[in-house]
PDB file of C-alpha atoms in Angstrom:
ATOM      1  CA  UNK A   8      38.871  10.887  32.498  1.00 41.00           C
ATOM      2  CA  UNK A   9      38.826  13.735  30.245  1.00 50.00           C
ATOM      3  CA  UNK A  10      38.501  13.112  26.058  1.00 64.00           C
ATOM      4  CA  UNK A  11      42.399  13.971  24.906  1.00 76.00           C
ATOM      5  CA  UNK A  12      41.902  17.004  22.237  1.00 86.00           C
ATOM      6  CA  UNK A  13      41.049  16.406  18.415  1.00 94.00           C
ATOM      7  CA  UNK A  14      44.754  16.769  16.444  1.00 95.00           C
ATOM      8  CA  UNK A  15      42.856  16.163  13.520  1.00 97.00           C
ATOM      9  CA  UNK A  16      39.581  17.456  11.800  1.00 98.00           C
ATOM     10  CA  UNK A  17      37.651  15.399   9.722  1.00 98.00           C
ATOM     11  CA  UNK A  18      35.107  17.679   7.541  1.00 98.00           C
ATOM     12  CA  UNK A  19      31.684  16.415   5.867  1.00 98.00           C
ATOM     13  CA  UNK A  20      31.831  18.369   1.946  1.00 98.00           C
ATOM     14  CA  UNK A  21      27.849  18.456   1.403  1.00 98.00           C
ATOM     15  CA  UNK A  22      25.769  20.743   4.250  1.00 97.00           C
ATOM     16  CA  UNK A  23      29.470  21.541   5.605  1.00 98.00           C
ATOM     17  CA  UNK A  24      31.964  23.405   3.389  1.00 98.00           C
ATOM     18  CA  UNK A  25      29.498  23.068   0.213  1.00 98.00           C
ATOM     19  CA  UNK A  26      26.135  24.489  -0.120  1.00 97.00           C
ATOM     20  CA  UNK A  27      23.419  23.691  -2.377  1.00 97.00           C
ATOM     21  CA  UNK A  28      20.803  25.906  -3.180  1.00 97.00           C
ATOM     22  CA  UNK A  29      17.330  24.436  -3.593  1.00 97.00           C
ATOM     23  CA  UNK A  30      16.024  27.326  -5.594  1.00 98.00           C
ATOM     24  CA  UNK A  31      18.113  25.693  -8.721  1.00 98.00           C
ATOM     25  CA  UNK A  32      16.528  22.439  -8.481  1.00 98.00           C
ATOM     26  CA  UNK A  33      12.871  23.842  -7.841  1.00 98.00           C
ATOM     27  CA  UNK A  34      13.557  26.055 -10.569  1.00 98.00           C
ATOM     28  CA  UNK A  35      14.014  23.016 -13.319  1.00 98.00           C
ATOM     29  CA  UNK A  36      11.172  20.994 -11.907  1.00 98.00           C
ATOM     30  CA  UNK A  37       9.310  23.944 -12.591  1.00 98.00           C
ATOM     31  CA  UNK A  38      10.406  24.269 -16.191  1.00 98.00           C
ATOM     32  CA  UNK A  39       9.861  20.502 -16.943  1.00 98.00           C
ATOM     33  CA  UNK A  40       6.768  19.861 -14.992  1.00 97.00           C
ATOM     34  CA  UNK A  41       7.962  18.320 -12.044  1.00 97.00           C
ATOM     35  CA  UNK A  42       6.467  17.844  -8.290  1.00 96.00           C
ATOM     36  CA  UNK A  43       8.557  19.760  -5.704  1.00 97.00           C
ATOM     37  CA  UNK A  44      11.723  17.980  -4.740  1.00 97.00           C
ATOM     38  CA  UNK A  45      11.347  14.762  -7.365  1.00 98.00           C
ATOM     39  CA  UNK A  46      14.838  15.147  -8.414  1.00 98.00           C
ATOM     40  CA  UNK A  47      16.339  14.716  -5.207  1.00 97.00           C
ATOM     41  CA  UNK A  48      13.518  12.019  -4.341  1.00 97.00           C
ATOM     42  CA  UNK A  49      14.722   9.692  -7.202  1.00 98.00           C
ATOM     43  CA  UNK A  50      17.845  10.230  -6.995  1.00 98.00           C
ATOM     44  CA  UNK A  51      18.531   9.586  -3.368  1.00 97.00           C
ATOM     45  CA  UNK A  52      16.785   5.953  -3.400  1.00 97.00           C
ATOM     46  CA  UNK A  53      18.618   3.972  -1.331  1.00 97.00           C
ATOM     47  CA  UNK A  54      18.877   1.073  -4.187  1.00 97.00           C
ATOM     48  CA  UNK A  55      19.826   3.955  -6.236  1.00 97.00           C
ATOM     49  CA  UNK A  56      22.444   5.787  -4.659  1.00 98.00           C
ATOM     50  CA  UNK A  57      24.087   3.428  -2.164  1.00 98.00           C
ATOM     51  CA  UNK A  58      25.753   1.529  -5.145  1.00 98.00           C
ATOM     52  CA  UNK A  59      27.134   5.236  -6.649  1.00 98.00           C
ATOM     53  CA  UNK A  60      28.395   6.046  -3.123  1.00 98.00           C
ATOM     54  CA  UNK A  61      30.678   2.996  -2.713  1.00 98.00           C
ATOM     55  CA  UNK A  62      32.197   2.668  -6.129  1.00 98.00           C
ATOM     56  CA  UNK A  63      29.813   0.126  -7.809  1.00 98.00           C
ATOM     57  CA  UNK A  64      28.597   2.502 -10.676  1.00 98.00           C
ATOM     58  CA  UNK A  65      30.178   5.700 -12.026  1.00 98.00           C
ATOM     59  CA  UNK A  66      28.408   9.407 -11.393  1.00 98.00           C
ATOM     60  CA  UNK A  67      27.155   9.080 -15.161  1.00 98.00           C
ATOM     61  CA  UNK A  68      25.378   5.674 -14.298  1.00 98.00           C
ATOM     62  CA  UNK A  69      23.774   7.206 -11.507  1.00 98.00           C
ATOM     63  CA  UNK A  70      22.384  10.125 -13.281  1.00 98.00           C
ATOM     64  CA  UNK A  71      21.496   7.611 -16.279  1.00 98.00           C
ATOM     65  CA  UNK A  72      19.231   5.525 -13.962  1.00 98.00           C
ATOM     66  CA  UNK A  73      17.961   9.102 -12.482  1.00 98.00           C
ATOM     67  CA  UNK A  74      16.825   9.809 -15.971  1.00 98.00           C
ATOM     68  CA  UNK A  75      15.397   6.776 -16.754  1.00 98.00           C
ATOM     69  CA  UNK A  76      12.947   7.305 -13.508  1.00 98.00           C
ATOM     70  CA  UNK A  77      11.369  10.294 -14.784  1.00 97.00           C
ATOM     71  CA  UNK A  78      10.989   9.694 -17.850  1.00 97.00           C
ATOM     72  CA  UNK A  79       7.483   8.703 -16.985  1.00 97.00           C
ATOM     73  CA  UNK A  80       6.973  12.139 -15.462  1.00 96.00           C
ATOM     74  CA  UNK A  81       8.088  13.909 -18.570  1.00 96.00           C
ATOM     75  CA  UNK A  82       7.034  12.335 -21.527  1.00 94.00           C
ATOM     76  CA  UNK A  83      10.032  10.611 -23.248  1.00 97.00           C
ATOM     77  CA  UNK A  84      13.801   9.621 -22.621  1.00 98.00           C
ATOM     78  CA  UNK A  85      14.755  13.129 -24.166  1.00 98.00           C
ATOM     79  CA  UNK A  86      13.329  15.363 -22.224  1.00 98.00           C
ATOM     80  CA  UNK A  87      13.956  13.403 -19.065  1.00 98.00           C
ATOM     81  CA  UNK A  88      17.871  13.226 -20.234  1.00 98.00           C
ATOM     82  CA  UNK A  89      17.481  17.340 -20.395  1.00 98.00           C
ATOM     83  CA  UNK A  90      15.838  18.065 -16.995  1.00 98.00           C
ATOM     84  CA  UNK A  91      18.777  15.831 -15.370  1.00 98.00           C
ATOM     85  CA  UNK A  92      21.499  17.635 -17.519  1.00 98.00           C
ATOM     86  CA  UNK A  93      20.005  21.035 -16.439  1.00 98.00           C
ATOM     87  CA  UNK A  94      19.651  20.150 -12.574  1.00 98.00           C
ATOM     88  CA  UNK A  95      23.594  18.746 -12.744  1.00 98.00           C
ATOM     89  CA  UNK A  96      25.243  21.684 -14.073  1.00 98.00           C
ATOM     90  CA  UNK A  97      25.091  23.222 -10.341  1.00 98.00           C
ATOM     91  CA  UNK A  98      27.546  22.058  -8.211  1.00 98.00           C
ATOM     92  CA  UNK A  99      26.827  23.752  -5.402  1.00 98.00           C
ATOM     93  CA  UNK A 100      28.854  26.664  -3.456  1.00 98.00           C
ATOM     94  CA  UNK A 101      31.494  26.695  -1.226  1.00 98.00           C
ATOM     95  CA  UNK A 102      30.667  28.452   2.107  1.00 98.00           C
ATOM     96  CA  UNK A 103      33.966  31.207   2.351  1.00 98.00           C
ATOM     97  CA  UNK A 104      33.464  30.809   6.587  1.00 98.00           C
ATOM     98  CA  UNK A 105      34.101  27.255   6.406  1.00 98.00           C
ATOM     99  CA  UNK A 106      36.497  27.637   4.037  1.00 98.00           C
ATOM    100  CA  UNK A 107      38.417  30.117   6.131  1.00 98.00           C
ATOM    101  CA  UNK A 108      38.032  28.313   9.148  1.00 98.00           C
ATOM    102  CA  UNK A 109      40.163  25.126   7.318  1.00 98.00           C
ATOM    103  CA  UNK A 110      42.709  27.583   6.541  1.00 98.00           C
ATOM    104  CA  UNK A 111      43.003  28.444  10.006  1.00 97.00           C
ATOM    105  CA  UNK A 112      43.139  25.368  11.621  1.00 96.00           C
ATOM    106  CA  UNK A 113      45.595  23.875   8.688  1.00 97.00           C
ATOM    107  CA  UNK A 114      48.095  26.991   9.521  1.00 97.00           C
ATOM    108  CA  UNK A 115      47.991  26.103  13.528  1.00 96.00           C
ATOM    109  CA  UNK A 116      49.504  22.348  12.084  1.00 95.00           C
ATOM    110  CA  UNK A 117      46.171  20.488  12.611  1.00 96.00           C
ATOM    111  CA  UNK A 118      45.476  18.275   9.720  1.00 97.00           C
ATOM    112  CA  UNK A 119      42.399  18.179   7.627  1.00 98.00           C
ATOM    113  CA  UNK A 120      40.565  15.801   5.546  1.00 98.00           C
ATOM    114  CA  UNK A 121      37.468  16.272   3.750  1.00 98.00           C
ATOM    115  CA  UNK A 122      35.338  13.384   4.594  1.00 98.00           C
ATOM    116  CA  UNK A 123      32.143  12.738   2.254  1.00 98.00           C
ATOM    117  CA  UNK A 124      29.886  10.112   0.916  1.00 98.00           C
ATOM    118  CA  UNK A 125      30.624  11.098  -2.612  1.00 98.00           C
ATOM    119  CA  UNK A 126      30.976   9.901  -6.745  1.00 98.00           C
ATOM    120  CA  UNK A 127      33.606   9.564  -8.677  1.00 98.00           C
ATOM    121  CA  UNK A 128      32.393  13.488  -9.626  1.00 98.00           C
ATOM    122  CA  UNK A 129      34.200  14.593  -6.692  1.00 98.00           C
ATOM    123  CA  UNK A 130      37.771  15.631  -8.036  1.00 98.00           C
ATOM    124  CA  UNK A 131      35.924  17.794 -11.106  1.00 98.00           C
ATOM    125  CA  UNK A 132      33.724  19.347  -8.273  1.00 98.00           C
ATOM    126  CA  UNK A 133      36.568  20.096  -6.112  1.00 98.00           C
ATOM    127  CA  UNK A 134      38.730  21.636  -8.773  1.00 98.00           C
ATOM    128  CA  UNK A 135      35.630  23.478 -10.391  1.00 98.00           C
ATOM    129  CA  UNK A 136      34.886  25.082  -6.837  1.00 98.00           C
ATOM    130  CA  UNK A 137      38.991  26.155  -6.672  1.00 98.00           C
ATOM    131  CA  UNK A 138      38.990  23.841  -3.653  1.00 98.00           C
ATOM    132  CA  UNK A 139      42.123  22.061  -4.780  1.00 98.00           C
ATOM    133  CA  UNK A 140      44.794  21.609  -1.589  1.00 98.00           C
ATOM    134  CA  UNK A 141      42.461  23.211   0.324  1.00 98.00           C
ATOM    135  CA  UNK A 142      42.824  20.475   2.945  1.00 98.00           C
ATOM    136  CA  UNK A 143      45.253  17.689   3.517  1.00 98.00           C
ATOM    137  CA  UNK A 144      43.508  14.517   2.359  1.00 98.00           C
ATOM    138  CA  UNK A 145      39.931  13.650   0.329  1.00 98.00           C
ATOM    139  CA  UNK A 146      38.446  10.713   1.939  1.00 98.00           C
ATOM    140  CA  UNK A 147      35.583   9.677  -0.807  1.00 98.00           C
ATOM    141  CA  UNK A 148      33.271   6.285  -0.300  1.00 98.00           C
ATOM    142  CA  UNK A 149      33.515   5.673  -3.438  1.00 98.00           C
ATOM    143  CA  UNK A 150      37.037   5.328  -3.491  1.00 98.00           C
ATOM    144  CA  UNK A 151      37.530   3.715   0.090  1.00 98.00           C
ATOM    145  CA  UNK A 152      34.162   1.374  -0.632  1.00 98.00           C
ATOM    146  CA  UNK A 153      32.454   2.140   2.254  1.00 98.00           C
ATOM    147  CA  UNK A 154      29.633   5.092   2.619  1.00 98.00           C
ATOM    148  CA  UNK A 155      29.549   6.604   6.097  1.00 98.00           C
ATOM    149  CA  UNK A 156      28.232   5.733   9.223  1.00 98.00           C
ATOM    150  CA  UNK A 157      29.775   2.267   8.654  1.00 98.00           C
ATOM    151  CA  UNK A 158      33.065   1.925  10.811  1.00 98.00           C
ATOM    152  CA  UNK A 159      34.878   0.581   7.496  1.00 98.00           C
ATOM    153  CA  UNK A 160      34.388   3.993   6.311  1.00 98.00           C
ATOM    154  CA  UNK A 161      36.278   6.268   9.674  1.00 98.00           C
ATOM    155  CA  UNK A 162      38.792   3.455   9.997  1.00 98.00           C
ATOM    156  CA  UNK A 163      39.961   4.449   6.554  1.00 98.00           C
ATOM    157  CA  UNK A 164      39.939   7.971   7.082  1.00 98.00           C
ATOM    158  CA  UNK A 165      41.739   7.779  10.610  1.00 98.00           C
ATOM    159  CA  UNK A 166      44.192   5.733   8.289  1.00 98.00           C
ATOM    160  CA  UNK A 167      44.142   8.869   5.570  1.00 98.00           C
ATOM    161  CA  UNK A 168      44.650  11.593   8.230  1.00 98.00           C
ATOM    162  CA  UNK A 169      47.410   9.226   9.827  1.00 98.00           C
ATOM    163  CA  UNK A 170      46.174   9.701  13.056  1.00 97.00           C
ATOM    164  CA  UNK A 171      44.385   7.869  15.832  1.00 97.00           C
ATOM    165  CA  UNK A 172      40.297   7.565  16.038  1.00 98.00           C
ATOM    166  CA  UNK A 173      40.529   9.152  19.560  1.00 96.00           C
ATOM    167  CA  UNK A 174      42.000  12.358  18.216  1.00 96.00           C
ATOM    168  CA  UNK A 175      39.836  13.161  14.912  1.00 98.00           C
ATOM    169  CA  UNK A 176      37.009  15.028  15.476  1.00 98.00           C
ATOM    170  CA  UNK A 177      34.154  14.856  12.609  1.00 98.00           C
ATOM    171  CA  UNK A 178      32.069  17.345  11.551  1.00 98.00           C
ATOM    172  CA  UNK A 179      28.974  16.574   9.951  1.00 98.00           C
ATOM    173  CA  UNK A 180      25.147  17.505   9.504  1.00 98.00           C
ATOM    174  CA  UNK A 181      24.279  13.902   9.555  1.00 98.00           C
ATOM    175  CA  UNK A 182      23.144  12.333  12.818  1.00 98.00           C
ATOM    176  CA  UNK A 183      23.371   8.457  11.444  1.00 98.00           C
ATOM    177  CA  UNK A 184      27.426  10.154  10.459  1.00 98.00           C
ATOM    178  CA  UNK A 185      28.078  11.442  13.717  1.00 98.00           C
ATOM    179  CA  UNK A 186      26.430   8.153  15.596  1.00 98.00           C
ATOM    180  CA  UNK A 187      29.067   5.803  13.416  1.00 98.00           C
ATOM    181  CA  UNK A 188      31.681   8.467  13.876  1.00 98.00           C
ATOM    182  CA  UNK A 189      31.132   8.015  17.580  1.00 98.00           C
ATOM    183  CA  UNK A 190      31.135   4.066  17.814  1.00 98.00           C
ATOM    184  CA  UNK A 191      34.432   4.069  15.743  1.00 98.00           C
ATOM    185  CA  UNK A 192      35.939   5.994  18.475  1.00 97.00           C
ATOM    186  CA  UNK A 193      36.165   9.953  17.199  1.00 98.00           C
ATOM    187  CA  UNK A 194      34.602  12.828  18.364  1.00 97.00           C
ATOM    188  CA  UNK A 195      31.783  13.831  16.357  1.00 98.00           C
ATOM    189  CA  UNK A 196      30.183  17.655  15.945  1.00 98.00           C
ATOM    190  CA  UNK A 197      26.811  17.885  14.591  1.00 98.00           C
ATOM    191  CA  UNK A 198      26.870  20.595  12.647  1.00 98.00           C
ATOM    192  CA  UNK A 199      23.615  23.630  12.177  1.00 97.00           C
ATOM    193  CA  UNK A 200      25.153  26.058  10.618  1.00 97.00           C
ATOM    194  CA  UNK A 201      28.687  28.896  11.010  1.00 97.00           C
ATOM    195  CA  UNK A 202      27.428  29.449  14.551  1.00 97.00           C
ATOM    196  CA  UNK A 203      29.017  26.230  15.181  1.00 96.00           C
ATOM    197  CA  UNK A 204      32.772  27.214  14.268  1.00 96.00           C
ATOM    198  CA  UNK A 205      33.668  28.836  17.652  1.00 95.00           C
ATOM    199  CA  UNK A 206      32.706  25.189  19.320  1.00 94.00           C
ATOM    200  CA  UNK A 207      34.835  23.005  16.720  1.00 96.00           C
ATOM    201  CA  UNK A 208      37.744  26.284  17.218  1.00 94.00           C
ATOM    202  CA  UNK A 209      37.660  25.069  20.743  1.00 93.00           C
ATOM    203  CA  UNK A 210      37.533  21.531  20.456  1.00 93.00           C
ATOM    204  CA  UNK A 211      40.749  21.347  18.482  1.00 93.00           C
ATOM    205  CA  UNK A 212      44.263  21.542  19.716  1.00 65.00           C
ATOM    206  CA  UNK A 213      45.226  24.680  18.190  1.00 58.00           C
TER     207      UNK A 213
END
């Protein structure tokens, strides 16, 4: 039996709608010293970011314990304190196809939530990028408690979207994301890239 169509649409923030570029992060480990991609390394520890992502510790704990890692690397607390400063003042970019494609999809009367393992950072980075009611609803593990893939995670943002599991589709350049989106009973898009837009166009009722 055919899948019914996705009435809903379900959008990862981070690889998705927001880019990053790595030339900003190379560019401070360069300045302070720094192996290639040691930011990022440190900071996405498991033990280290699994307790940011589901509420346990605030954005500025996070980046505390970040900066307590390298200090090693750097010499003292101060400089390590700097390097993280410097690398957090990017917030990354918001990709205008993506964000055009929302638009579209919100004016045909499908709904939209932005669906991200993210801090309590998230409403300053959404209003700094001018991303404001953009979409419909912000699902945020730290807020709901649960980081995606776990089903915890897409009940609540089936719940949010106030629609069933079998018509949200998720989009998402995480495979473990797309696996849990699949076992709670949504249709999942692994996303590459704009090229991708004309499938998800198609996959929606519109």
């Amino acid at each position: 039996m055919a899948r019914e169509r996705a009435t809903a649409l379900l959008l990862d923030f981070d690889g998705v709608l927001r880019r990053w570029d790595p030339a900003v992060a190379a560019g401070v480990e360069r300045e302070y010293g720094l192996s290639d991609g040691v930011l990022a390394e440190i900071a996405m520890h498991w033990g280290r970011l699994q307790p940011v992502l589901t509420g346990q510790i605030s954005h500025a704990e996070w980046m505390t314990s970040v900066a307590d890692a390298l200090t090693p690397s750097v010499g003292s607390p101060e400089r390590a304190r700097a390097a993280v400063e410097q690398w957090q003042r990017y917030r990354g970019e918001v990709d205008p196809q993506v964000l055009d494609f929302v638009r579209e999809v919100r004016a045909a009367g499908i709904r939209v939530g932005l669906g991200t393992n993210a801090t309590d950072q998230l409403d300053t980075d959404l209003a700094a990028l001018g991303l404001v009611g953009e979409v419909d609803v912000v699902v945020n593990s730290s807020v709901v408690g649960f980081n995606k893939p776990a089903k915890e995670y897409f009940e609540a943002a089936c719940q949010a979207l106030e629609t069933t599991p079998s018509r949200v589709l998720l989009v998402d350049d995480e495979d473990r994301a797309i696996s849990g989106a699949r076992a709670a009973g949504l249709s999942a898009y692994r996303w590459t890239g704009t090229e991708g837009l004309r499938y998800v166009r198609a996959a929606l009722a519109t």
